Short mmCIF file of C-alpha atoms and ligand atoms in Angstrom, two decimals:
data_model
loop_
_atom_site.label_atom_id
_atom_site.label_comp_id
_atom_site.label_asym_id
_atom_site.label_seq_id
_atom_site.Cartn_x
_atom_site.Cartn_y
_atom_site.Cartn_z
CA MET A 1 14.87 96.86 -139.83
CA ASN A 2 13.04 96.67 -136.20
CA LEU A 3 10.97 94.18 -135.38
CA SER A 4 7.74 93.60 -133.54
CA LEU A 5 5.93 90.16 -131.84
CA ILE A 6 2.45 89.99 -130.90
CA GLY A 7 0.13 87.08 -129.63
CA LEU A 8 -2.74 87.34 -131.70
CA GLN A 9 -4.62 84.97 -128.86
CA TRP A 10 -5.34 85.43 -125.31
CA GLY A 11 -1.55 84.83 -124.65
CA ASP A 12 1.17 81.32 -124.16
CA GLU A 13 1.00 81.17 -127.89
CA GLY A 14 4.91 80.60 -127.09
CA LYS A 15 6.13 84.04 -127.58
CA GLY A 16 9.55 83.27 -124.94
CA LYS A 17 10.58 80.41 -127.20
CA ILE A 18 10.62 82.83 -130.39
CA ILE A 19 11.68 85.79 -128.90
CA ASP A 20 14.74 84.18 -127.76
CA PHE A 21 15.61 82.93 -131.14
CA LEU A 22 14.49 86.06 -132.76
CA SER A 23 16.46 88.09 -130.56
CA ASN A 24 19.51 87.04 -132.33
CA PHE A 25 18.82 89.44 -135.45
CA SER A 26 18.54 92.22 -132.81
CA ASN A 27 20.56 95.05 -130.62
CA ILE A 28 17.88 95.52 -127.94
CA ILE A 29 14.58 93.68 -126.94
CA ILE A 30 11.78 95.94 -125.68
CA ARG A 31 8.86 94.24 -122.79
CA TYR A 32 6.78 97.89 -123.50
CA ASN A 33 3.38 96.35 -121.14
CA GLY A 34 2.37 94.38 -118.37
CA GLY A 35 4.35 93.21 -115.24
CA HIS A 36 5.06 89.79 -113.79
CA ASN A 37 1.58 89.13 -114.48
CA ALA A 38 3.27 87.70 -117.82
CA GLY A 39 4.75 83.80 -118.01
CA HIS A 40 7.10 83.21 -120.79
CA THR A 41 9.06 79.83 -121.15
CA ILE A 42 12.31 79.10 -122.91
CA TYR A 43 14.18 75.55 -122.62
CA LYS A 44 18.12 76.48 -123.04
CA ASN A 45 19.92 73.13 -122.79
CA ASN A 46 17.02 71.08 -121.71
CA LYS A 47 16.84 73.39 -118.78
CA LYS A 48 12.99 74.92 -118.29
CA ASN A 49 13.35 78.72 -117.39
CA ILE A 50 10.31 80.66 -116.87
CA ILE A 51 10.60 84.08 -116.79
CA LYS A 52 7.95 87.02 -115.70
CA ILE A 53 9.05 90.34 -116.14
CA LEU A 54 12.56 90.20 -117.75
CA PRO A 55 12.74 90.77 -121.52
CA SER A 56 12.85 87.22 -123.65
CA GLY A 57 16.51 88.37 -125.32
CA LEU A 58 18.30 87.94 -121.77
CA PHE A 59 20.10 84.37 -122.98
CA LYS A 60 21.98 86.67 -125.37
CA LYS A 61 24.70 88.56 -123.94
CA TYR A 62 25.26 90.68 -126.84
CA CYS A 63 21.54 92.17 -126.09
CA LEU A 64 20.66 94.65 -124.61
CA CYS A 65 17.36 94.01 -122.33
CA LEU A 66 15.30 96.85 -121.85
CA LEU A 67 12.03 97.26 -119.25
CA SER A 68 10.09 100.43 -120.79
CA ASP A 69 7.63 102.97 -119.48
CA ASN A 70 4.87 101.20 -119.51
CA VAL A 71 6.35 97.94 -117.54
CA PHE A 72 4.62 97.44 -113.74
CA LEU A 73 7.89 96.70 -111.93
CA LEU A 74 7.71 94.55 -108.60
CA ILE A 75 11.09 94.95 -107.48
CA GLU A 76 11.17 92.09 -105.57
CA ASN A 77 9.89 89.95 -107.99
CA LEU A 78 12.72 91.41 -110.59
CA LEU A 79 15.12 90.52 -108.32
CA LYS A 80 14.35 86.84 -108.21
CA GLU A 81 14.44 86.95 -111.87
CA ILE A 82 17.60 88.93 -112.60
CA LYS A 83 20.46 87.08 -110.58
CA ASN A 84 23.88 87.88 -112.60
CA PHE A 85 22.73 88.78 -116.04
CA LYS A 86 24.18 91.91 -116.90
CA ASN A 87 22.47 93.16 -119.74
CA ILE A 88 19.18 94.29 -118.19
CA PHE A 89 17.95 98.17 -118.09
CA ILE A 90 15.43 99.80 -116.65
CA SER A 91 12.94 102.77 -117.83
CA LYS A 92 13.10 105.76 -115.23
CA ASN A 93 9.50 106.14 -115.97
CA ILE A 94 8.16 102.68 -114.19
CA PHE A 95 5.66 102.47 -112.08
CA ILE A 96 6.67 100.43 -109.00
CA ILE A 97 4.11 97.95 -107.50
CA ASN A 98 4.11 96.94 -104.16
CA LEU A 99 3.23 93.05 -102.37
CA ILE A 100 0.10 95.03 -100.56
CA ASP A 101 -1.19 95.75 -104.23
CA GLU A 102 -1.06 91.67 -104.88
CA PHE A 103 -3.26 91.48 -102.08
CA ILE A 104 -5.44 94.14 -102.99
CA ASP A 105 -5.50 92.24 -105.97
CA TYR A 106 -6.90 89.02 -104.18
CA LEU A 107 -9.17 90.79 -102.27
CA PHE A 108 -11.07 92.38 -105.26
CA ASP A 109 -11.15 89.33 -107.72
CA LYS A 110 -12.95 87.41 -105.05
CA ILE A 111 -15.46 90.04 -105.66
CA ILE A 112 -15.44 90.95 -109.53
CA LYS A 113 -14.21 87.27 -110.33
CA ILE A 114 -12.03 88.36 -113.33
CA GLY A 115 -9.39 85.11 -112.79
CA THR A 116 -6.51 87.71 -112.97
CA THR A 117 -3.24 86.46 -111.77
CA PHE A 118 -3.44 88.00 -108.60
CA SER A 119 -0.19 90.34 -109.69
CA GLY A 120 -1.38 93.96 -108.48
CA ILE A 121 -1.60 95.11 -111.72
CA SER A 122 -5.06 96.19 -111.81
CA ILE A 123 -4.35 97.93 -108.90
CA ILE A 124 -1.77 100.19 -109.65
CA ASN A 125 -3.81 100.90 -112.78
CA PHE A 126 -6.18 102.25 -110.78
CA ARG A 127 -3.13 103.91 -108.21
CA LYS A 128 -1.73 105.59 -111.45
CA VAL A 129 -5.29 106.80 -112.82
CA ILE A 130 -6.33 108.47 -109.00
CA LYS A 131 -2.57 109.21 -109.04
CA CYS A 132 -1.76 107.44 -105.37
CA CYS A 133 1.58 105.97 -106.92
CA PHE A 134 4.93 106.70 -107.53
CA ASN A 135 7.55 106.04 -110.25
CA ILE A 136 11.32 105.24 -110.02
CA ARG A 137 12.15 108.96 -110.80
CA ASP A 138 9.76 109.94 -107.85
CA ILE A 139 11.67 107.91 -105.06
CA PHE A 140 14.69 110.07 -105.89
CA LYS A 141 13.20 113.37 -105.42
CA PHE A 142 13.05 115.22 -102.39
CA ASN A 143 8.81 115.66 -101.78
CA PHE A 144 8.73 111.48 -102.25
CA ILE A 145 7.26 110.53 -98.37
CA LYS A 146 4.94 113.54 -99.56
CA LYS A 147 4.16 110.93 -102.44
CA LEU A 148 4.19 108.21 -100.15
CA LYS A 149 1.84 109.23 -98.20
CA LYS A 150 -0.85 108.92 -100.70
CA ASN A 151 -0.31 105.47 -101.71
CA LEU A 152 -0.59 104.62 -97.46
CA PHE A 153 -3.88 106.68 -98.05
CA PHE A 154 -5.49 105.09 -100.91
CA TYR A 155 -4.05 101.28 -99.14
CA ASN A 156 -5.93 102.35 -95.51
CA ILE A 157 -9.05 103.44 -97.38
CA ILE A 158 -8.92 99.43 -99.10
CA PHE A 159 -8.09 98.23 -95.17
CA ILE A 160 -11.31 99.94 -93.99
CA PHE A 161 -13.53 99.48 -97.24
CA PHE A 162 -12.43 95.42 -96.56
CA LYS A 163 -12.51 95.71 -92.63
CA ILE A 164 -8.92 94.37 -92.77
CA LYS A 165 -7.24 95.26 -89.30
CA LEU A 166 -3.70 96.34 -90.85
CA LYS A 167 -1.99 99.32 -89.78
CA ILE A 168 0.88 99.73 -92.14
CA SER A 169 3.45 102.53 -91.51
CA ILE A 170 5.02 105.01 -93.96
CA PHE A 171 8.47 104.31 -92.61
CA PHE A 172 7.84 100.55 -93.11
CA LEU A 173 7.07 101.13 -97.07
CA LEU A 174 10.01 104.14 -97.13
CA LYS A 175 12.67 101.59 -95.63
CA LYS A 176 11.53 98.63 -98.37
CA ILE A 177 11.56 100.45 -101.00
CA LYS A 178 15.16 102.22 -100.53
CA LYS A 179 16.40 98.46 -99.56
CA SER A 180 14.92 97.33 -103.01
CA ILE A 181 16.05 100.38 -105.16
CA PHE A 182 19.71 99.98 -104.22
CA PHE A 183 19.79 96.65 -105.66
CA ILE A 184 18.87 97.81 -109.31
CA LYS A 185 20.21 101.84 -108.96
CA LYS A 186 22.61 101.25 -111.36
CA LYS A 187 20.60 99.69 -114.40
CA ILE A 188 17.94 102.56 -114.16
CA ILE A 189 18.21 104.38 -117.68
CA ASN A 190 16.26 107.30 -119.63
CA ASN A 191 15.01 105.20 -122.08
CA CYS A 192 14.34 108.15 -124.77
CA LEU A 193 18.38 108.03 -125.53
CA LEU A 194 18.13 104.17 -126.19
CA ILE A 195 15.09 104.01 -128.53
CA ASN A 196 16.59 106.25 -130.35
CA SER A 197 19.34 105.18 -131.36
CA ASN A 198 20.30 103.27 -134.69
CA SER A 199 20.28 99.67 -133.25
CA LYS A 200 18.32 97.23 -134.36
CA LYS A 201 15.25 97.36 -131.99
CA PHE A 202 12.98 94.29 -130.85
CA PHE A 203 9.56 94.91 -129.31
CA GLU A 204 8.18 92.47 -127.38
CA SER A 205 4.66 92.11 -125.85
CA SER A 206 4.16 90.22 -122.68
CA GLN A 207 0.26 88.92 -123.25
CA GLY A 208 -1.99 88.03 -125.93
CA VAL A 209 -3.94 90.64 -128.21
CA MET A 210 -7.10 89.08 -127.49
CA LEU A 211 -6.28 90.08 -123.46
CA ASP A 212 -5.67 93.90 -124.74
CA PHE A 213 -7.53 96.37 -122.30
CA ASN A 214 -9.03 98.16 -125.31
CA LYS A 215 -9.37 95.90 -127.74
CA GLY A 216 -10.00 92.42 -125.87
CA THR A 217 -12.37 90.80 -124.15
CA PHE A 218 -13.40 92.75 -121.62
CA PRO A 219 -14.18 93.17 -119.01
CA PHE A 220 -12.03 89.94 -118.93
CA VAL A 221 -8.87 91.43 -119.99
CA THR A 222 -5.32 92.58 -118.86
CA ASN A 223 -4.48 96.33 -117.58
CA SER A 224 -2.12 96.94 -120.65
CA ASN A 225 -2.72 97.77 -124.43
CA ILE A 226 -1.19 95.17 -126.05
CA VAL A 227 -2.29 96.39 -129.68
CA ASN A 228 0.66 97.53 -131.26
CA LYS A 229 0.39 101.35 -131.38
CA SER A 230 0.76 101.26 -127.73
CA ILE A 231 4.39 101.21 -128.91
CA TYR A 232 4.50 104.70 -129.81
CA ILE A 233 3.50 105.29 -126.28
CA ASP A 234 4.92 102.55 -124.38
CA THR A 235 8.70 102.64 -125.25
CA ASN A 236 8.75 106.77 -127.12
CA PHE A 237 9.59 105.08 -130.16
CA TYR A 238 8.51 106.68 -133.06
CA LEU A 239 7.09 103.42 -135.64
CA LYS A 240 9.44 103.51 -138.66
CA ASN A 241 10.58 100.69 -140.49
CA ILE A 242 9.64 98.47 -138.52
CA LYS A 243 7.86 94.92 -139.39
CA TYR A 244 5.00 93.24 -137.40
CA ILE A 245 4.96 89.55 -136.98
CA GLY A 246 1.99 87.65 -135.11
CA ILE A 247 2.54 84.47 -133.14
CA ILE A 248 -0.36 82.17 -132.98
CA LYS A 249 -0.54 78.69 -131.36
CA ALA A 250 -2.55 75.73 -134.13
CA PHE A 251 -5.06 75.83 -131.53
CA SER A 252 -6.33 77.91 -128.92
CA THR A 253 -5.71 78.26 -125.17
CA ARG A 254 -7.09 80.28 -122.42
CA VAL A 255 -6.54 81.02 -118.52
CA GLY A 256 -9.23 82.80 -116.62
CA ASN A 257 -12.40 83.53 -117.69
CA GLY A 258 -14.22 85.34 -120.35
CA PHE A 259 -15.52 84.77 -123.85
CA PHE A 260 -14.11 81.38 -125.51
CA ASN A 261 -15.74 80.50 -128.55
CA THR A 262 -14.23 77.64 -130.06
CA LYS A 263 -13.67 75.79 -126.04
CA PHE A 264 -13.53 71.90 -126.06
CA LYS A 265 -16.34 70.45 -123.97
CA LYS A 266 -15.12 69.87 -120.17
CA LYS A 267 -13.39 65.99 -121.14
CA LYS A 268 -11.80 66.90 -124.33
CA THR A 269 -10.42 70.49 -123.18
CA ASP A 270 -8.78 68.20 -119.89
CA PHE A 271 -7.85 65.45 -121.55
CA PHE A 272 -5.61 67.77 -124.26
CA SER A 273 -4.42 70.03 -121.86
CA TYR A 274 -3.11 67.17 -120.16
CA ILE A 275 -1.32 65.52 -122.35
CA ASN A 276 0.34 68.67 -124.07
CA LYS A 277 1.25 70.15 -120.36
CA GLU A 278 -1.02 73.48 -120.87
CA PHE A 279 -0.84 74.48 -117.92
CA GLY A 280 -0.57 78.48 -116.93
CA SER A 281 3.20 79.08 -116.60
CA ASN A 282 2.90 81.73 -113.90
CA THR A 283 -0.44 80.93 -112.23
CA LEU A 284 -0.01 76.74 -112.80
CA ARG A 285 -3.64 76.28 -113.44
CA LEU A 286 -4.62 73.93 -116.28
CA ARG A 287 -5.62 76.06 -119.15
CA LYS A 288 -9.07 75.81 -121.22
CA SER A 289 -8.26 74.38 -125.10
CA GLY A 290 -10.26 74.10 -127.97
CA TRP A 291 -9.98 75.18 -131.70
CA LEU A 292 -8.09 77.88 -133.79
CA ASP A 293 -10.61 80.69 -134.44
CA ILE A 294 -9.77 82.43 -137.53
CA ASN A 295 -12.47 84.94 -137.17
CA SER A 296 -11.03 86.64 -134.01
CA LEU A 297 -7.71 86.22 -135.52
CA LEU A 298 -8.60 88.31 -139.20
CA GLU A 299 -9.37 91.12 -136.71
CA MET A 300 -6.60 91.14 -134.72
CA ILE A 301 -4.32 90.30 -138.10
CA LYS A 302 -5.61 93.87 -139.16
CA ILE A 303 -5.70 95.96 -136.32
CA ASN A 304 -2.20 95.35 -135.36
CA ASN A 305 -1.19 95.11 -139.48
CA ILE A 306 0.48 91.98 -138.91
CA SER A 307 2.40 91.05 -142.15
CA ASN A 308 4.14 87.87 -141.39
CA LEU A 309 2.91 84.62 -138.94
CA ILE A 310 4.84 82.73 -136.77
CA ILE A 311 2.81 79.03 -135.56
CA THR A 312 3.87 77.22 -132.47
CA LYS A 313 2.67 73.70 -131.23
CA MET A 314 1.71 72.22 -134.64
CA ASP A 315 2.94 69.28 -132.71
CA SER A 316 0.50 69.34 -130.17
CA LEU A 317 -2.42 68.28 -132.60
CA ILE A 318 -1.38 64.51 -133.79
CA TYR A 319 -3.39 63.42 -130.64
CA LEU A 320 -6.84 64.22 -132.38
CA LYS A 321 -8.04 62.37 -135.17
CA TYR A 322 -9.50 65.95 -136.59
CA ILE A 323 -9.19 69.19 -136.77
CA LYS A 324 -11.63 72.29 -136.78
CA LEU A 325 -10.78 75.59 -138.03
CA LEU A 326 -13.55 78.26 -137.08
CA ILE A 327 -14.25 80.58 -139.83
CA ASN A 328 -17.41 82.95 -138.81
CA TYR A 329 -19.88 82.89 -136.28
CA LYS A 330 -23.45 82.29 -137.01
CA ILE A 331 -26.37 83.33 -135.34
CA ASN A 332 -29.94 82.20 -137.00
CA ASN A 333 -27.63 81.63 -140.05
CA LYS A 334 -26.39 85.52 -139.59
CA LYS A 335 -22.73 85.71 -140.08
CA MET A 336 -21.71 87.33 -137.39
CA PHE A 337 -18.13 89.68 -137.20
CA ASP A 338 -18.20 90.73 -133.18
CA TYR A 339 -16.51 88.09 -130.61
CA GLN A 340 -18.26 89.54 -128.28
CA ASN A 341 -21.52 88.34 -129.02
CA ASN A 342 -22.98 84.83 -127.84
CA ILE A 343 -22.52 82.97 -130.70
CA PHE A 344 -24.57 79.62 -130.97
CA ASN A 345 -23.73 78.53 -134.39
CA ASN A 346 -20.63 78.70 -135.96
CA ASN A 347 -19.27 77.20 -139.13
CA TYR A 348 -15.84 75.23 -139.10
CA PHE A 349 -13.41 73.73 -141.67
CA LEU A 350 -12.70 70.27 -140.93
CA PHE A 351 -9.41 68.88 -141.57
CA ASN A 352 -7.68 65.93 -140.77
CA SER A 353 -4.74 65.13 -138.29
CA TRP A 354 -1.36 63.77 -139.00
CA LYS A 355 0.32 61.41 -136.98
CA ASN A 356 4.38 62.24 -137.21
CA ILE A 357 6.02 65.37 -136.62
CA TYR A 358 9.64 66.51 -138.40
CA ASN A 359 12.26 69.28 -138.66
CA ASN A 360 12.23 69.05 -142.31
CA TYR A 361 9.24 70.89 -143.82
CA TYR A 362 8.48 68.61 -147.04
CA GLU A 363 8.94 65.31 -145.06
CA ASN A 364 5.84 66.56 -143.07
CA GLU A 365 2.58 64.59 -143.71
CA LYS A 366 -0.24 66.04 -146.50
CA ASN A 367 -2.37 67.17 -143.92
CA PHE A 368 0.18 69.38 -141.86
CA HIS A 369 0.66 71.10 -145.04
CA LEU A 370 -3.24 71.52 -145.82
CA TYR A 371 -3.72 73.32 -142.76
CA ILE A 372 -0.88 75.81 -142.98
CA ARG A 373 -1.56 76.55 -146.31
CA PHE A 374 -4.95 76.85 -145.25
CA ILE A 375 -4.49 79.40 -142.45
CA GLU A 376 -2.14 81.39 -144.73
CA LYS A 377 -4.89 81.43 -147.30
CA ILE A 378 -7.64 82.55 -145.19
CA THR A 379 -5.01 84.86 -143.56
CA ASN A 380 -3.65 86.50 -146.87
CA THR A 381 -0.36 86.59 -144.47
CA PRO A 382 2.47 84.39 -145.08
CA ILE A 383 3.82 81.60 -142.09
CA ILE A 384 7.07 82.56 -142.25
CA ILE A 385 8.24 79.78 -139.00
CA ILE A 386 6.91 76.59 -137.64
CA SER A 387 7.36 75.21 -134.54
CA ILE A 388 6.97 71.74 -133.46
CA GLY A 389 8.47 71.16 -130.21
CA LYS A 390 9.64 73.36 -126.66
CA ASN A 391 13.32 73.23 -127.68
CA GLU A 392 15.06 75.41 -129.28
CA LYS A 393 15.76 73.63 -132.25
CA GLU A 394 12.46 72.54 -133.33
CA LEU A 395 11.69 75.23 -135.60
CA ILE A 396 10.91 74.74 -139.72
CA PHE A 397 11.63 77.96 -141.47
CA VAL A 398 9.43 77.49 -144.47
P1 GDP B 1 4.55 82.83 -123.64
O1 GDP B 1 3.15 83.13 -122.42
O2 GDP B 1 3.73 83.01 -124.92
O3 GDP B 1 5.81 83.23 -123.76
O4 GDP B 1 3.98 81.06 -124.02
P2 GDP B 1 4.27 79.96 -122.75
O5 GDP B 1 6.34 79.92 -122.33
O6 GDP B 1 3.89 80.78 -121.26
O7 GDP B 1 3.30 78.75 -123.27
C1 GDP B 1 3.81 77.98 -124.13
C2 GDP B 1 4.28 76.96 -123.66
O8 GDP B 1 4.50 75.86 -124.58
C3 GDP B 1 5.55 76.61 -122.87
O9 GDP B 1 5.60 75.78 -122.13
C4 GDP B 1 6.61 76.39 -123.74
O10 GDP B 1 7.62 75.75 -123.18
C5 GDP B 1 5.82 75.75 -125.00
N1 GDP B 1 6.37 75.63 -126.08
C6 GDP B 1 6.32 76.53 -127.14
N2 GDP B 1 6.65 76.17 -128.66
C7 GDP B 1 5.94 75.05 -128.53
C8 GDP B 1 5.96 74.26 -129.66
O11 GDP B 1 5.56 74.24 -130.74
N3 GDP B 1 5.42 72.96 -129.06
C9 GDP B 1 5.56 72.31 -127.59
N4 GDP B 1 4.78 71.25 -127.57
N5 GDP B 1 5.44 73.37 -127.10
C10 GDP B 1 6.10 74.74 -127.00
MG1 MG B 2 3.04 82.69 -121.20
#
């Protein structure tokens, strides 16, 4: 059986920790979207590791880690992370980001105000659409310099637009790319051969599905498709014999701007986020916190054909007296199903919180069980793992 893990909220559901554990049951871990705009935290022997671009199975020596087609790669960033991991492979179809893209991302965000991570992902996507970029394969072709000139053309137009007096020479670009590609040359492979082997595969989504380019809370979204159907296009794996697992936090958080219907009031979000160390793993920005939104969760479960759920951070809720779950949105007493509407009135379900947390499921308080069982029942999706802390072993198997 192949597995796929999809974050069903706005990211930071704890995918890194769970993938690290689930990779015990797979031979290949495939990261198929995003770039170094993601940030996954994995604690190993009490040491915190933040992974931005590599698949979260990298600590398992017997597991192959593959960066698949639709990942966007800033090689400089990869080299910072790759160190001595031998089990990493990179698809030859991956498109390359330049540090200049990060700078342009920053310039655009000053105007468009999406609150991006300034990783240049939107810029490389734009360059891809207008055909002013290149992938790894191109670097080894004889007409590469011609492609590079188109990149330069793009950058120069942007610099003129922003009145920036910067001139980049084609040789500077070429030298930089040749130098960085040298370090990863041996890791480049043809994705197709590996993906269609008989090995057990694990597909790792890099962001949350509420940030999906099409299905998310547009325009405050990422530039990749996170929904599971994109696995087929992004990895060349025909979707067969695959189990889709969804991961959620026991509440909601969001970094950056955009729709967040269940957000706590300012004082509460600051308190809750500080006490639970809810800082973006990538940007270190304080995450905004709020209640779990069942209405959008139901939609994301359906869209992604999720058969089981994993819930993390049940320990974070001990700081609250009561917990609310948003059931549906209401405007003028009418139920609304679209999470992109302006919502004035919502239906919440109220729970009392719990004080302590134990690794043995049955030792936990009644309210802990009620919360878990209610989510299972209302989503009609069994919860198979409950995470109660940041460390590897703080997991409950239900
Ligand atoms: P990802 O992007 O989905 O991989 O999640 P991040 O790593 O960005 O953010 C999740 C944060 O929550 C990290 O700091 C994890 O160490 C932490 N974490 C994961 N699971 C749990 C949990 O069950 N309880 C607590 N308290 N922290 C957790
Ligand atoms: Mg994250």
